[in-house]
Amino acid sequence: MTPAKYIHVVAAALLFWLMPFAAVAEGLVVDQKFKGDKEIVVSFSAPVDQAVAENPANYTVFEEPDPDIKLEVASAVLAAGGKSVTLSFKDKLNTAMTHVVVAKGLAGIEKTTFTVSKSYLGYLFGILISALLINNFVFTKYLGLCVFFGTSKKKSTAKGMGVVFTLVMVVSALMSWVFYNFILIPFNLNFLQIVVFIGLVSLTVQAIDTILRKVNPVLFNSFGVYLVLVIANCVIIAVPLILANNNYNVFETFMLALGAGGGFLLALYLMSSVSERMQLANIPPSFKGLPIAFIVAGQFAMAFLGFSGLQLF
Amino acid sequence: MANDKTSMQLIARGILAENPIFKLALSMCPAVGISTTVMNGFMLGVAVLFVQVFSSMTISIFKNVIHPRIRIPTYTLTIATWVTVIDLVLAAYLPDAYAKMGIFVKIIVAFAIITMRLEMFACKETVKDSFWDALGMGLGFMVGMMVIGFVRELLGSGAVMGYDVLGFKPLLFFILPSAGFFVVGLMMGFFNWIELYYKRKKGVK
């Protein structure tokens, strides 16, 4: 095929792909978004009738998965110019969910239906940030402590362990996702979760060990020792269990695994930096070693409490 | 390698000399995470005791047919099976306690203490000795969890086993989740201090 013909194909594909967006933009509703966690702002292409737009009874709002649970609209306020309306709700909205709004009688149209959702990328990024900082697996979920205290003595060890851990975490979480969705659920084997997930984790570690040994011996020499430790870590089995519990899709799984691994790396690095300083400090003999490490970790845990409620999108 | 300890010595070793939480410092996650009350500690302790005893006995029974090269995967799968059993039993009969413990029951599968006992004891000794050893280790874990839970509950909410005994709350901070690190750290330091104190006394004499 010549390049000229290519352009036609690409243009046609692009047109098809863009058509849904164009169709939405032509309707009455131009833009809809969440404002805070109690309000939805809707903009219209033309001014609408105030009496209709400001009557809360004209709006039906529900979360996409449960159409039967209607969310109560407390008030609807039309902005000056009549081109945008703010819907306020009695209860907090779960802004992670897609909300469906049905409006009656706006601009003479009997029923206008549209959906409100956060941008999906923002939502995915939210999962990553949540696993990394807000629900850091070490400091707020208290998982993986054995390995955490064992390998946070030196910065270089901490970095190596963190990187290997993140790698294993992402691979094993994705594999667990595939097994969970295509084998455990279809064959109704949900009770085998623990056995299957721990088997997959051991398998991943063994596979990475073998592959790394052959493909990149230099990397293996520096990181290989940490691989064995990974199996003894609770976080690595916690992530598949959490994703099975929340029915995450593959992108969400990836983000969760990346966040969990990154969070562990962060925790290890912070802790090892303090540990290196502590070697120079004068610590009471009965607190040397683990006790003081626990108290430092407690201070980090309190600092990480400050991240709770953090919302970027 | 024959075991020369009696059953009582094996249990005492698990609770005191080789206590999994305070001495070996293994399986720290639940000790920090859910030890806010004595009851929580007791429930998870029972779960760990169950898994430890049954996996130790299973491995001890089959020790002659397990090839040494695949022994670690065998241990893992044995533990995972027993964890599944206790997980389903707790979810069915004690849903309230199960909800409180959350993911920690399933996490038992990754506890280093259980694998360590299988590797160091159960794969060499008789079924009877393995049973006592596992009982000692499980009880040691349970006692450790309950001691931490007792301190946190008493100082945090002024209660023991849910009954108000002090009538006031001396250190509300201890009941907060992040205080788990502090409590475990301070208690470890305290036990070390007692040990050092007695050693020094002996040295003087």
PDB file of C-alpha atoms in Angstrom, chain B residues 49-66 71 73-83 85 114 117-119 121-132 134:
ATOM      1  CA  LEU B  49      -2.049 -22.044  66.394  1.00  0.00           C
ATOM      2  CA  PHE B  50      -4.400 -24.106  64.237  1.00  0.00           C
ATOM      3  CA  VAL B  51      -2.382 -23.585  61.060  1.00  0.00           C
ATOM      4  CA  GLN B  52       0.944 -24.193  62.825  1.00  0.00           C
ATOM      5  CA  VAL B  53      -0.143 -27.422  64.526  1.00  0.00           C
ATOM      6  CA  PHE B  54      -1.825 -28.954  61.499  1.00  0.00           C
ATOM      7  CA  SER B  55       0.849 -28.034  58.944  1.00  0.00           C
ATOM      8  CA  SER B  56       3.604 -29.254  61.281  1.00  0.00           C
ATOM      9  CA  MET B  57       1.840 -32.579  61.721  1.00  0.00           C
ATOM     10  CA  THR B  58       1.114 -32.915  58.005  1.00  0.00           C
ATOM     11  CA  ILE B  59       4.733 -32.313  57.069  1.00  0.00           C
ATOM     12  CA  SER B  60       5.941 -34.601  59.848  1.00  0.00           C
ATOM     13  CA  ILE B  61       3.730 -37.431  58.624  1.00  0.00           C
ATOM     14  CA  PHE B  62       4.891 -37.093  55.019  1.00  0.00           C
ATOM     15  CA  LYS B  63       8.523 -36.174  55.726  1.00  0.00           C
ATOM     16  CA  ASN B  64       9.878 -39.376  54.181  1.00  0.00           C
ATOM     17  CA  VAL B  65       8.119 -38.983  50.833  1.00  0.00           C
ATOM     18  CA  ILE B  66       8.898 -35.285  50.234  1.00  0.00           C
ATOM     19  CA  ARG B  71      10.359 -29.164  50.114  1.00  0.00           C
ATOM     20  CA  PRO B  73       6.942 -25.362  47.660  1.00  0.00           C
ATOM     21  CA  THR B  74       5.441 -28.324  49.516  1.00  0.00           C
ATOM     22  CA  TYR B  75       5.513 -26.403  52.783  1.00  0.00           C
ATOM     23  CA  THR B  76       3.937 -23.362  51.154  1.00  0.00           C
ATOM     24  CA  LEU B  77       1.087 -25.362  49.641  1.00  0.00           C
ATOM     25  CA  THR B  78       0.470 -27.262  52.885  1.00  0.00           C
ATOM     26  CA  ILE B  79       0.258 -24.017  54.832  1.00  0.00           C
ATOM     27  CA  ALA B  80      -1.963 -22.447  52.170  1.00  0.00           C
ATOM     28  CA  THR B  81      -4.372 -25.378  52.412  1.00  0.00           C
ATOM     29  CA  TRP B  82      -4.719 -25.119  56.186  1.00  0.00           C
ATOM     30  CA  VAL B  83      -5.035 -21.326  55.998  1.00  0.00           C
ATOM     31  CA  VAL B  85      -9.571 -24.137  55.975  1.00  0.00           C
ATOM     32  CA  ILE B 114       5.303 -21.265  60.311  1.00  0.00           C
ATOM     33  CA  ARG B 117       9.186 -24.354  62.184  1.00  0.00           C
ATOM     34  CA  LEU B 118       8.483 -26.767  59.325  1.00  0.00           C
ATOM     35  CA  GLU B 119      11.990 -26.363  57.961  1.00  0.00           C
ATOM     36  CA  PHE B 121      11.726 -29.014  63.237  1.00  0.00           C
ATOM     37  CA  ALA B 122       8.821 -30.834  61.621  1.00  0.00           C
ATOM     38  CA  CYS B 123      10.734 -32.226  58.651  1.00  0.00           C
ATOM     39  CA  LYS B 124      13.160 -34.115  60.944  1.00  0.00           C
ATOM     40  CA  GLU B 125      11.212 -35.096  64.054  1.00  0.00           C
ATOM     41  CA  THR B 126       8.396 -37.487  64.925  1.00  0.00           C
ATOM     42  CA  VAL B 127       4.751 -36.514  64.639  1.00  0.00           C
ATOM     43  CA  LYS B 128       4.356 -36.330  68.424  1.00  0.00           C
ATOM     44  CA  ASP B 129       7.306 -34.008  68.969  1.00  0.00           C
ATOM     45  CA  SER B 130       6.258 -31.838  66.021  1.00  0.00           C
ATOM     46  CA  PHE B 131       2.835 -31.490  67.593  1.00  0.00           C
ATOM     47  CA  TRP B 132       4.265 -30.242  70.896  1.00  0.00           C
ATOM     48  CA  ALA B 134       3.990 -26.443  66.991  1.00  0.00           C
TER      49      ALA B 134
END
